[in-house]
Short mmCIF file of C-alpha atoms in Angstrom, two decimals:
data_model
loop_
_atom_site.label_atom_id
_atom_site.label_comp_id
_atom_site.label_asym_id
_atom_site.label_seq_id
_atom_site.Cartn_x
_atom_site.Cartn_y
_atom_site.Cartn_z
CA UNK A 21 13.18 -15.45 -11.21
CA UNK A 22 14.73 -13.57 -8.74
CA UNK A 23 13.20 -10.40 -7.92
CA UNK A 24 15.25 -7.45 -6.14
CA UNK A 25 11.92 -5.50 -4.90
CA UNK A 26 11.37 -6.43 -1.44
CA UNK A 27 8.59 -4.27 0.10
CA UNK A 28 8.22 -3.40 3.45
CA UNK A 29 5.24 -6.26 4.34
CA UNK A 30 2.54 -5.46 6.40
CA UNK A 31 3.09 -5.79 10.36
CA UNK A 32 1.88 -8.83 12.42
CA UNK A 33 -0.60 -8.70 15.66
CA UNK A 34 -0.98 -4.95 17.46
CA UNK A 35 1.76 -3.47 15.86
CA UNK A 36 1.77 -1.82 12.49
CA UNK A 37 4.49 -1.39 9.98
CA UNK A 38 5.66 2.27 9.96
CA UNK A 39 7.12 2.02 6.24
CA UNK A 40 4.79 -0.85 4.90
CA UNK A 41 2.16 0.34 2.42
CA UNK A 42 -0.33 -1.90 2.79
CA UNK A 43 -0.49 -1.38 7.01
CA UNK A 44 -0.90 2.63 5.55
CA UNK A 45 -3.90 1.70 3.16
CA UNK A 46 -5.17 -1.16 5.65
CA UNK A 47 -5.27 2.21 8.79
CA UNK A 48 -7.68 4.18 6.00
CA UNK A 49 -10.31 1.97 6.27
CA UNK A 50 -13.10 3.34 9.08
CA UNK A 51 -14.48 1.93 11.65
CA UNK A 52 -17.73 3.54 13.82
CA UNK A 53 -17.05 5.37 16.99
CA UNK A 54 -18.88 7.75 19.02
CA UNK A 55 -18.29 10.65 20.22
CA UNK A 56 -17.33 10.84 24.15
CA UNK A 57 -17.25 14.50 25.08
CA UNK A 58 -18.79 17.36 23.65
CA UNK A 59 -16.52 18.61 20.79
CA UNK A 60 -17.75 22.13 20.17
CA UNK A 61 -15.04 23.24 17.33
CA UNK A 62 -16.48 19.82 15.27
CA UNK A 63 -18.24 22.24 12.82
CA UNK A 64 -15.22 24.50 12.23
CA UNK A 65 -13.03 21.70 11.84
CA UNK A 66 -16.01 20.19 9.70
CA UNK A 67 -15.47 23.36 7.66
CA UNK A 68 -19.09 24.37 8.05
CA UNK A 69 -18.58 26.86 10.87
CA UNK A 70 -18.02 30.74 10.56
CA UNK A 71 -14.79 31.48 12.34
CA UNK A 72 -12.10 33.46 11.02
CA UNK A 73 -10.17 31.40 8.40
CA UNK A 74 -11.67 28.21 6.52
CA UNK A 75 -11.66 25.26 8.55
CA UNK A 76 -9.29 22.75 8.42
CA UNK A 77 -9.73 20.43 5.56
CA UNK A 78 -10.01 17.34 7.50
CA UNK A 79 -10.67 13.50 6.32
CA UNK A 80 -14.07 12.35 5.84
CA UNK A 81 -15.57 12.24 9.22
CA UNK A 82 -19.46 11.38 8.56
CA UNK A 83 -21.38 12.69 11.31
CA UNK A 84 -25.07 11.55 11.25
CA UNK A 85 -26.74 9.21 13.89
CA UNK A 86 -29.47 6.95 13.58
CA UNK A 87 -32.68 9.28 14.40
CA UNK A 88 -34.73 7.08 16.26
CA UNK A 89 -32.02 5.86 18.93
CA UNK A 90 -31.76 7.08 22.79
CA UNK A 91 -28.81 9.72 21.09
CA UNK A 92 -31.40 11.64 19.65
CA UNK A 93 -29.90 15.16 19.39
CA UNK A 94 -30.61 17.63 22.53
CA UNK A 95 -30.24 21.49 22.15
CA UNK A 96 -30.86 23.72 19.67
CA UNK A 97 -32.96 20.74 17.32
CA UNK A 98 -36.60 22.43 16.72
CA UNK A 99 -39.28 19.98 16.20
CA UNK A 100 -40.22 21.25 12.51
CA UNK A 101 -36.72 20.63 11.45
CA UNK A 102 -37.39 16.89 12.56
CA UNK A 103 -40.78 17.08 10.40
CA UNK A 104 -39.32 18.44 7.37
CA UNK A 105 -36.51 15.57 7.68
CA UNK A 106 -39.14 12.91 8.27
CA UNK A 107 -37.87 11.28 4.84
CA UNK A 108 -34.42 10.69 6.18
CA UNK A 109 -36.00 9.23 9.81
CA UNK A 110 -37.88 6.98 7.92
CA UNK A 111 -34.46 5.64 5.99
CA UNK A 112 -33.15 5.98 9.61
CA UNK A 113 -35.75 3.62 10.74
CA UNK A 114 -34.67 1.04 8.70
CA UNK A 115 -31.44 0.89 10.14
CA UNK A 116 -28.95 2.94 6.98
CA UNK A 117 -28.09 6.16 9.82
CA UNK A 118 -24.38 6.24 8.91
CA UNK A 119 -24.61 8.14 5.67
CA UNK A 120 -24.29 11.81 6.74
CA UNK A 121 -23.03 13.68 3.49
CA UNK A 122 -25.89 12.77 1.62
CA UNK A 123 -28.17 14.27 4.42
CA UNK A 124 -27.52 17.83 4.99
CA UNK A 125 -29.62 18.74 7.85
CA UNK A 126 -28.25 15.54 9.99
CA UNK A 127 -24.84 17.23 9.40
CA UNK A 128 -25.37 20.61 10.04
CA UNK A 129 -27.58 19.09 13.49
CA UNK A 130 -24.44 17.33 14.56
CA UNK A 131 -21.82 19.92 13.81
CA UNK A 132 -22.25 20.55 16.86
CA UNK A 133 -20.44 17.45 17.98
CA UNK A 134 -22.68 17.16 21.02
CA UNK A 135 -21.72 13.82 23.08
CA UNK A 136 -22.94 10.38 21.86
CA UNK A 137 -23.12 11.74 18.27
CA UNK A 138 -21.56 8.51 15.78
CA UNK A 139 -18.68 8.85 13.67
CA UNK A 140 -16.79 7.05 11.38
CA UNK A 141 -13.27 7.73 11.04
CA UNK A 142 -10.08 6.32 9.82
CA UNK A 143 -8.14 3.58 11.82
CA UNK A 144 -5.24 5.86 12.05
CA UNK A 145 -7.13 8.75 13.33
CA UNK A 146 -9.36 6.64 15.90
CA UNK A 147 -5.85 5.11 17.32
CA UNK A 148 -4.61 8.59 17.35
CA UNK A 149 -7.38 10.15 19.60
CA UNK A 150 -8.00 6.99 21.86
CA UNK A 151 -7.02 6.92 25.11
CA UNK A 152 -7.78 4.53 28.11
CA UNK A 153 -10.09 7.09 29.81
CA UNK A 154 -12.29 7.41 26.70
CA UNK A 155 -12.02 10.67 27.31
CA UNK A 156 -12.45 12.24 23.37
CA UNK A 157 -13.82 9.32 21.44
CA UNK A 158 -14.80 5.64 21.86
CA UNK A 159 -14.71 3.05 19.43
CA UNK A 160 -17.26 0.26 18.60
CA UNK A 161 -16.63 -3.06 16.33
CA UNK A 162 -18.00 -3.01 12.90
CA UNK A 163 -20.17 -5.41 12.05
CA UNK A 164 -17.86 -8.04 10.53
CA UNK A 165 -16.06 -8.76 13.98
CA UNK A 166 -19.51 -8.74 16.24
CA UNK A 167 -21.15 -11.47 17.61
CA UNK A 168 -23.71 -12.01 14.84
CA UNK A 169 -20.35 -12.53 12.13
CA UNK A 170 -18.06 -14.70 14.32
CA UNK A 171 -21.18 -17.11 14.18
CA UNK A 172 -21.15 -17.33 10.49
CA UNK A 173 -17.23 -17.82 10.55
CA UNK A 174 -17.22 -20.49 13.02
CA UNK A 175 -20.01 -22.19 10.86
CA UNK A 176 -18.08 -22.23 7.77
CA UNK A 177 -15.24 -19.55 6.89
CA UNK A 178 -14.67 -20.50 3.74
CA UNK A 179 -17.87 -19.34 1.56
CA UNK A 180 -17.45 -15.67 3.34
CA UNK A 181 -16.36 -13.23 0.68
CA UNK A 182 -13.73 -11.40 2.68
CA UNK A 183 -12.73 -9.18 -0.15
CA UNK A 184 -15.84 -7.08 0.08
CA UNK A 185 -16.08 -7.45 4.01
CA UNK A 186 -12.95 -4.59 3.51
CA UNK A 187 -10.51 -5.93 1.93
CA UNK A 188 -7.99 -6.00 4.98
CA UNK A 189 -10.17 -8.71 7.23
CA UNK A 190 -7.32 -10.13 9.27
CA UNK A 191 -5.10 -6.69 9.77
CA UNK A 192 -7.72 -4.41 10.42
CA UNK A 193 -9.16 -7.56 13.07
CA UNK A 194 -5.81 -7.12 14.53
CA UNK A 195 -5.79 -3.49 14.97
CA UNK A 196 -8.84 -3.57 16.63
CA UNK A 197 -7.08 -5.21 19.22
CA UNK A 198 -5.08 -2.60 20.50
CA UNK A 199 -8.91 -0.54 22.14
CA UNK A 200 -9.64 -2.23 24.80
CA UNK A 201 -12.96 -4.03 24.51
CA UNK A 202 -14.45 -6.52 26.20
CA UNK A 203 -15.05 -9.01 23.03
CA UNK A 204 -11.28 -8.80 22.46
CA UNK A 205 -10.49 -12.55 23.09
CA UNK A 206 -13.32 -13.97 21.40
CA UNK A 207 -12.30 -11.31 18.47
CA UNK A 208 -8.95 -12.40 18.17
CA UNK A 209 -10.09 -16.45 18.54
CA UNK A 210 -12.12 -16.00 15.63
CA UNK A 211 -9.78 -14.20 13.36
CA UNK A 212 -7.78 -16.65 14.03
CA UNK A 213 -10.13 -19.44 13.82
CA UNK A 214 -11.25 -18.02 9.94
CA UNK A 215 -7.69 -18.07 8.94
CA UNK A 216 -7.01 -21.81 10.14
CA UNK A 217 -10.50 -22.78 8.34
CA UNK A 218 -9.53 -20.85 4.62
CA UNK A 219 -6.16 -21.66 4.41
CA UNK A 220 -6.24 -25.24 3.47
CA UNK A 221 -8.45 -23.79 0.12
CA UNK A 222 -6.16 -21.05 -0.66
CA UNK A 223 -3.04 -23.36 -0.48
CA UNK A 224 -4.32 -26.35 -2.40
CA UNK A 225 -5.66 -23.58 -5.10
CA UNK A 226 -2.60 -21.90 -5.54
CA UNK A 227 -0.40 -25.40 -5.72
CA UNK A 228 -2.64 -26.10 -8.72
CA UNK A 229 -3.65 -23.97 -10.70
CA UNK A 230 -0.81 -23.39 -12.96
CA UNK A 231 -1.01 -21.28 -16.19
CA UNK A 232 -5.02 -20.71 -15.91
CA UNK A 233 -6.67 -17.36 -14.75
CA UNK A 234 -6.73 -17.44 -11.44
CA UNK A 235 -8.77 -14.53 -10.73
CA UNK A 236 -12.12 -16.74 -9.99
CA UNK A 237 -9.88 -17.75 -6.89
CA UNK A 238 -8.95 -14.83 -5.59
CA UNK A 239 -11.73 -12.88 -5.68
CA UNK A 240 -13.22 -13.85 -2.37
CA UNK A 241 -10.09 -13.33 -0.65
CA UNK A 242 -8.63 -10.48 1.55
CA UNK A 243 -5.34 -8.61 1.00
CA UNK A 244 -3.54 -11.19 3.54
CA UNK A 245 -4.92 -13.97 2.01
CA UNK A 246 -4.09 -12.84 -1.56
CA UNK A 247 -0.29 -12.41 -1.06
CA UNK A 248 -0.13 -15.56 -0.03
CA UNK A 249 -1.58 -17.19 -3.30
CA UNK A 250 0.55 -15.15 -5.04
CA UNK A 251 3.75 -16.70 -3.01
CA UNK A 252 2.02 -20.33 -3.57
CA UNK A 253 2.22 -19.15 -7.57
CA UNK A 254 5.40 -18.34 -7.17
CA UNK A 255 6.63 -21.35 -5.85
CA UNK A 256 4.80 -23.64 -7.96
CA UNK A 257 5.94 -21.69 -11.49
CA UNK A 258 9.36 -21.99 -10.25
CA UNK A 259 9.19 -25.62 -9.71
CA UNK A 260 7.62 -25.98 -13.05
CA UNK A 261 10.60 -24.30 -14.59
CA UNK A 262 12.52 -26.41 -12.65
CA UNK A 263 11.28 -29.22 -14.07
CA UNK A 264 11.36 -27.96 -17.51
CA UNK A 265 14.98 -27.71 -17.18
CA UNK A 266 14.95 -23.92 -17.50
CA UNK A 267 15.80 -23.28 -14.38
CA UNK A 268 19.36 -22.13 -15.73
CA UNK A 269 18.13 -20.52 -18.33
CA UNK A 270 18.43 -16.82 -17.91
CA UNK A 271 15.25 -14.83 -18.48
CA UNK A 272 14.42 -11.50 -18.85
CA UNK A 273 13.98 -9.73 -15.78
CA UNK A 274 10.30 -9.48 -15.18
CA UNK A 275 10.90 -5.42 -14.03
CA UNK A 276 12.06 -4.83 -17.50
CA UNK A 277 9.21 -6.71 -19.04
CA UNK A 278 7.00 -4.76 -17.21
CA UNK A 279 8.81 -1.71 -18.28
CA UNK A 280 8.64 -2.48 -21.76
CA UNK A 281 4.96 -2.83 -21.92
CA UNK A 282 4.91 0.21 -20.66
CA UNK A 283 7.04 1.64 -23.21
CA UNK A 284 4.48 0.26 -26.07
CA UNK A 285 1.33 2.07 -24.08
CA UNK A 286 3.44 5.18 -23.99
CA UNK A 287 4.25 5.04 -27.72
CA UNK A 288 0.55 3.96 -28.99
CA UNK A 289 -1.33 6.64 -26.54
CA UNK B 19 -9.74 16.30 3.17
CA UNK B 20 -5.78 16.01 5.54
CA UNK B 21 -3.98 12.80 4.75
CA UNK B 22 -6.07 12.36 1.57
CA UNK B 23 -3.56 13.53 -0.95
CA UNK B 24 -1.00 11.57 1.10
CA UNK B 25 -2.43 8.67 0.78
CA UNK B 26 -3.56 8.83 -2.79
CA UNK B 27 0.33 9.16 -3.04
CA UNK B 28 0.80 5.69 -1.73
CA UNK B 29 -2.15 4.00 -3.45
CA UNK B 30 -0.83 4.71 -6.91
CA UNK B 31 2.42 3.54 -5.46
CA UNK B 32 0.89 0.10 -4.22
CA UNK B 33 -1.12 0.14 -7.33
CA UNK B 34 1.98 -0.54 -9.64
CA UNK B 35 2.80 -3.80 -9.95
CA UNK B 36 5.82 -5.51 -10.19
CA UNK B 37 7.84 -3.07 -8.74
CA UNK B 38 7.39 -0.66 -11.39
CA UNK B 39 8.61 2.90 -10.32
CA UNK B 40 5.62 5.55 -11.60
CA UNK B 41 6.63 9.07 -11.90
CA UNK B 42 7.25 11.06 -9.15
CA UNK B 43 4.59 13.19 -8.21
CA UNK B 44 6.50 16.42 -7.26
CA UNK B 45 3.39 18.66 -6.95
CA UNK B 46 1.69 16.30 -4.93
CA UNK B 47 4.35 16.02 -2.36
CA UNK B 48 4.64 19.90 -2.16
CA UNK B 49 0.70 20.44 -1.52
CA UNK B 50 1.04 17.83 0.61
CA UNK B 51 4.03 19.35 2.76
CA UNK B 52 2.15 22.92 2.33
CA UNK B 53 -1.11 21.06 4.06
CA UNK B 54 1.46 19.94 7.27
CA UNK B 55 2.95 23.51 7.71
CA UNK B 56 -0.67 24.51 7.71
CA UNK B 57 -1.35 21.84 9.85
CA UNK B 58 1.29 23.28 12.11
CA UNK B 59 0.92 26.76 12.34
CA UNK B 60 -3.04 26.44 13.56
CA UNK B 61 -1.57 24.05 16.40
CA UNK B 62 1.40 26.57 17.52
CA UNK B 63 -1.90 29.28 17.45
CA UNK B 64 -4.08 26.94 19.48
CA UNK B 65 -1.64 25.63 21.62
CA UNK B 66 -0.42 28.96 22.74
CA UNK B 67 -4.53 29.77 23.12
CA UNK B 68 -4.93 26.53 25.26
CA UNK B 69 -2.40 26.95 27.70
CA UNK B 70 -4.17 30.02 28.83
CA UNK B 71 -6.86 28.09 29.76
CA UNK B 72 -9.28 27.30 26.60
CA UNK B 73 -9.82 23.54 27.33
CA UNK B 74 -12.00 22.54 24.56
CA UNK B 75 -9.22 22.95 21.75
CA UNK B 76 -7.84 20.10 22.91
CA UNK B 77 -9.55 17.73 20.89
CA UNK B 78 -9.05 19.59 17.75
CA UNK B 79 -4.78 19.83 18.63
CA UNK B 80 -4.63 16.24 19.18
CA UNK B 81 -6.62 15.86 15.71
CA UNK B 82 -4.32 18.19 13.29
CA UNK B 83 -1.23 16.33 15.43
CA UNK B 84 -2.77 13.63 14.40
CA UNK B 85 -3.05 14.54 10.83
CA UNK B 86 0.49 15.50 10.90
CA UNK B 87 1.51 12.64 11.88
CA UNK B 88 -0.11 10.58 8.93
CA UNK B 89 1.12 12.74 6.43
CA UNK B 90 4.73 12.21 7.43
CA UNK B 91 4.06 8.15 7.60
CA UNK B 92 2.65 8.33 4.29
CA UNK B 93 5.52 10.89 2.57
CA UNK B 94 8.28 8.89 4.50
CA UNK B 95 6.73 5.55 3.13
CA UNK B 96 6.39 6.51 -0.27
CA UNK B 97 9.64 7.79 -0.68
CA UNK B 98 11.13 5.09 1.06
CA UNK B 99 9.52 2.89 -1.05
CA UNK B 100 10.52 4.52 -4.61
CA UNK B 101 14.30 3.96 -3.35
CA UNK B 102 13.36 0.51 -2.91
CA UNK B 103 12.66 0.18 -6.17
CA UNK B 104 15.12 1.89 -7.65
CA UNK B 105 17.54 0.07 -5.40
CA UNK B 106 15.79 -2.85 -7.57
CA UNK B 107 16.80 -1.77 -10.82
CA UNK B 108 20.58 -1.29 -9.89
CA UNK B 109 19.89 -5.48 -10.04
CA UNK B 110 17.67 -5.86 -12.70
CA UNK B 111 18.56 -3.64 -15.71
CA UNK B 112 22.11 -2.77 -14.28
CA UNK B 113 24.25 0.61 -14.05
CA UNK B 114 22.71 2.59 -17.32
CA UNK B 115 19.30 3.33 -16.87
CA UNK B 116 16.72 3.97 -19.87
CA UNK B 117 16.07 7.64 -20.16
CA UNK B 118 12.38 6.41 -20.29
CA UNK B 119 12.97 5.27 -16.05
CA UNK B 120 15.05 8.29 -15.78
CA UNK B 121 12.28 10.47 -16.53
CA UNK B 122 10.22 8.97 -13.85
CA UNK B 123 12.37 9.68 -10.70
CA UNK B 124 13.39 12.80 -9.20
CA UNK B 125 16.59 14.36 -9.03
CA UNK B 126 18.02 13.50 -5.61
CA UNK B 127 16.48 9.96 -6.85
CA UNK B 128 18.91 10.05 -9.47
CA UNK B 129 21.40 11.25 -7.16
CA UNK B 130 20.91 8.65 -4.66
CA UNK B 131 21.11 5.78 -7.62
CA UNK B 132 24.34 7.03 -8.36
CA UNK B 133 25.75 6.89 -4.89
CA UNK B 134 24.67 3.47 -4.68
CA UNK B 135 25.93 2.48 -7.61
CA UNK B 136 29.41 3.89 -6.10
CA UNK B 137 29.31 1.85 -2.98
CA UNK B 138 28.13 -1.35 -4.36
CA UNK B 139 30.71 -1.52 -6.84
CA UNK B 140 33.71 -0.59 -4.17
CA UNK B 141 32.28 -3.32 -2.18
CA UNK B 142 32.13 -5.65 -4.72
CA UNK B 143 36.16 -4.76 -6.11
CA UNK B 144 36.59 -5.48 -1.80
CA UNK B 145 34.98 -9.12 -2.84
CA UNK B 146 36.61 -11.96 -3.98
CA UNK B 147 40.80 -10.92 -4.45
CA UNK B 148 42.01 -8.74 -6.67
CA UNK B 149 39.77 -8.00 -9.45
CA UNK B 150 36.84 -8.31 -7.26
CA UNK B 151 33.41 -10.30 -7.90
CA UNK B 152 30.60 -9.01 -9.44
CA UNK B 153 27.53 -9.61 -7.50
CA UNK B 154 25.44 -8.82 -9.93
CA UNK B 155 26.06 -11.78 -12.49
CA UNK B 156 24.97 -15.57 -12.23
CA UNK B 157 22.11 -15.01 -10.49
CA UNK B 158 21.44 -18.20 -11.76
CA UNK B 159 23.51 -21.15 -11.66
CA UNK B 160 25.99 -21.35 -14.78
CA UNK B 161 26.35 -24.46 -16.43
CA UNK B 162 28.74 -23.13 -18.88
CA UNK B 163 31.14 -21.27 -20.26
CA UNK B 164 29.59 -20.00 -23.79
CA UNK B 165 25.70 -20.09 -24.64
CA UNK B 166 23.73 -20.37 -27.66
CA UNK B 167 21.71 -16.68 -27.46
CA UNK B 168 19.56 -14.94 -30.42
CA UNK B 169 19.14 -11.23 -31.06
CA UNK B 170 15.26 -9.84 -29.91
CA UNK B 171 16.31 -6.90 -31.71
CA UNK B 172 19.00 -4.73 -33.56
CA UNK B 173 21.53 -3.84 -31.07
CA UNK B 174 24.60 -2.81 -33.05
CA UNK B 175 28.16 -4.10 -32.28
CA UNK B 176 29.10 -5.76 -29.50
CA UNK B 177 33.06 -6.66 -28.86
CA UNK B 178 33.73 -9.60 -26.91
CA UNK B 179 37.03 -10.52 -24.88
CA UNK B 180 39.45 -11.18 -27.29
CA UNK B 181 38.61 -8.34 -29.47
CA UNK B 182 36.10 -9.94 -32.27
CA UNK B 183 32.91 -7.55 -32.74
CA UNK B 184 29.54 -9.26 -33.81
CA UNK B 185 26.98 -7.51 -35.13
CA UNK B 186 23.75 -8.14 -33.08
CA UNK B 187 21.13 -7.54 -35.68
CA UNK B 188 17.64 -8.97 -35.11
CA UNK B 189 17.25 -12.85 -35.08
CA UNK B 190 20.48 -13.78 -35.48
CA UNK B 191 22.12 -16.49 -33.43
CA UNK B 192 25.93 -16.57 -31.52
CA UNK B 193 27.56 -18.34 -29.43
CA UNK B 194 29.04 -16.09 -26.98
CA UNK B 195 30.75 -16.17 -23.87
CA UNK B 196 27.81 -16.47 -21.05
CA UNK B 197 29.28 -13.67 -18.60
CA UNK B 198 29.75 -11.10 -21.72
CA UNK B 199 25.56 -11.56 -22.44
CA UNK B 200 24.12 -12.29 -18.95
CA UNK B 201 23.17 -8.08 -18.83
CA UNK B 202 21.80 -8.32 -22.06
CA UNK B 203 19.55 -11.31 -21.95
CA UNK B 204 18.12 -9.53 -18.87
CA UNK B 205 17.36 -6.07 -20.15
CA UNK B 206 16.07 -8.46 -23.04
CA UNK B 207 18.06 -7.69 -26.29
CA UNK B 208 19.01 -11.05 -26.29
CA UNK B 209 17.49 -14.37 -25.52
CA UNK B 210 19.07 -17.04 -24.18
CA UNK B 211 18.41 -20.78 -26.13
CA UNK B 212 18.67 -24.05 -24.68
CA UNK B 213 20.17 -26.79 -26.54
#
């Protein structure tokens, strides 16, 4: 059973792993921010403006803003432009302002990158630009680590479906750490706090559930949370083998099993 | 969209399981590389522009640096992490690879498998006295000498120690030496039987 891949695992706390995949797909995810001082190149780097050369193809940076808030654009915003977007204020209204590609005359309005305008952008990028003086951007939580969520974790952790809350709950919680926010120690206290609550489940469920699909059990958990079923699996088919008295029986190495499957795919298609 | 190509790179990386190696995805990698010199020369421009005094191309400097920055991560990672699992294989399949892997890894992969081939067999003749130990046997315990194994498929002739050849034709069963099969049983021509 012994495997010679050994990954580069995901960092722990503040710090990321340079090498580790899953800190690189974990630092995609976005988070909301705002915009701290006027940016006026936004729309060329946006690609949308008309300098010389095409603008630089940058990551998805949704610019829109929700319509009826205090940020409600200044400058060169006519009031029949507002009219004819009255369909997208009234979506707006209900509280759904972060969706700026699918609203073209929210984007083009913010292009201008006019201060207070909301983003969302990439953890890497947001640590990138941050700075202590707040000076470019600022970040805000999302909604999973604010005050209405860490209610519903302290109540019970365990029926929260942390695979769709972004599927990197705990290491995204902890990156969050590293702007300094106010809410950080309650933050941290509850991602803590969830883990401690959801990790009696995940460890009796992967002690037990040997030879079954296990996929009903994993579904609700995040990335963190299913490695560490998968080491419980581990452990407990090994034992099982143990038992079996085939622990001395050599196997074929799962890498070339996998390989071989391939092989047949390859052949067939 | 910068960094998106990058890290498409390492999803389909993380994506494959088991520490399969997918193909390498030279033209990836080089539109990737051509997006960072891009990248580049627009800073050098700017920077040049900002030192005599244009301010407000700060933000977008710090935001292509930034860009820059996570394309080398994610190159650096994913090529990192292909020689980690080729480094695997060395293990698992041992010193002949299938021309099948072969076609899946680049050609200074290749080289680099073949270097480390090199040093892990002069440090494993430096093991153990005079003939060396071979690290890459027993990786479970032995409990003896000869096993009972049977042929997954047709192999051809294999010659053991003291010269006999056996003909390793599907389903038949030998009883062969246990440090003679180990390889096989793992790149799984043969299959070891319990009594």
């Amino acid at each position: 059973m012994a495997e010679a891949y050994f990954p580069v695992g995901p960092g722990l706390g503040p710090e990321e792993n340079f090498l580790s995949l899953d800190d690189i797909l974990m630092s995609q995810e976005k988070l909301p921010g705002r915009a701290e001082s006027n940016l006026p190149r936004l729309a060329f780097a946006l690609g949308q403006g008309s300098g010389a050369g095409s603008g630089d193809s940058i990551p998805e940076v949704t610019v829109g803003g929700n319509y009826n808030s205090r940020q409600a654009p200044r400058g060169a915003v006519q009031g029949g432009q507002r009219r004819s977007g009255a369909g997208h204020a009234g979506s707006a209204r209900r509280g759904r302002g972060l969706r700026g590609a699918e609203r073209p005359c929210f984007h083009r309005r913010y292009c201008e990158g006019l201060r207070g305008s909301k983003l969302e952008i990439p953890m890497w990028l947001a640590k990138g630009l941050h700075d202590s003086k707040r000076r470019l951007i600022s970040v805000e939580l999302p909604k999973i680590y604010k005050e209405a969520w860490r209610t519903v974790f302290s109540a019970d952790a365990n029926v929260v479906d942390l695979h769709k809350m972004g599927p990197y709950y705990y290491g995204f919680g902890s990156q969050l750490l590293n702007f300094d926010n106010p809410e950080n120690p309650e933050i941290a206290q509850c991602i803590l706090q969830t883990f401690i609550n959801r990790f009696r489940r995940i460890m009796d469920s992967s002690q037990n559930a040997y030879n079954e699909d296990t996929s009903s059990l994993v579904a609700r958990l995040d990335e963190l949370e299913r490695a560490l079923f998968q080491a419980g699996q581990k452990g407990l088919n090994d034992f099982q083998c143990w038992e079996k008295g085939q622990a001395s029986q050599i196997t074929v190495s799962s890498l070339v099993q996998n390989y071989g499957k391939r092989k047949f795919t390859e052949m067939d298609g | 969209m910068a960094g998106e190509r990058a890290v498409g790179l390492v999803r389909e990386l993380q994506s494959a399981a088991g520490g399969r190696l997918p193909p390498f995805r030279a033209e990836e990698l080089r539109q990737t590389l051509e997006e960072m010199r891009t990248l580049y020369e627009r800073n050098q421009a700017d920077v040049s522009e900002a030192k005599s005094g244009r301010t407000d191309l700060i933000f977008l400097i710090r935001f292509r640096h930034c860009c820059l920055l996570r394309n080398q991560r994610c190159i650096v990672a994913y090529l990192y992490d292909r020689l980690l699992r080729i480094r695997a294989l060395r293990w698992e399949y041992g010193s002949i690879l299938p021309n099948t892997i072969q076609f899946h890894m680049a050609a200074e992969e290749v080289e680099w498998f073949n270097r480390y081939k090199k040093s892990l067999a002069t440090y494993m003749r430096s093991v153990g006295g005079e003939e060396g130990l071979d690290l890459t046997q027993d990786i479970k315990p032995p409990k003896s000498l000869y096993i009972e194994v049977r042929c997954l498929r047709d192999y051809g002739e294999f010659e053991i120690d003291d010269g006999t050849t056996v003909l390793l034709k599907k389903n038949s069963q030998h009883f062969l030496p246990r440090w003679k099969c180990e390889q096989l049983i793992r790149q799984g021509v043969l299959e070891h039987i319990l009594s």
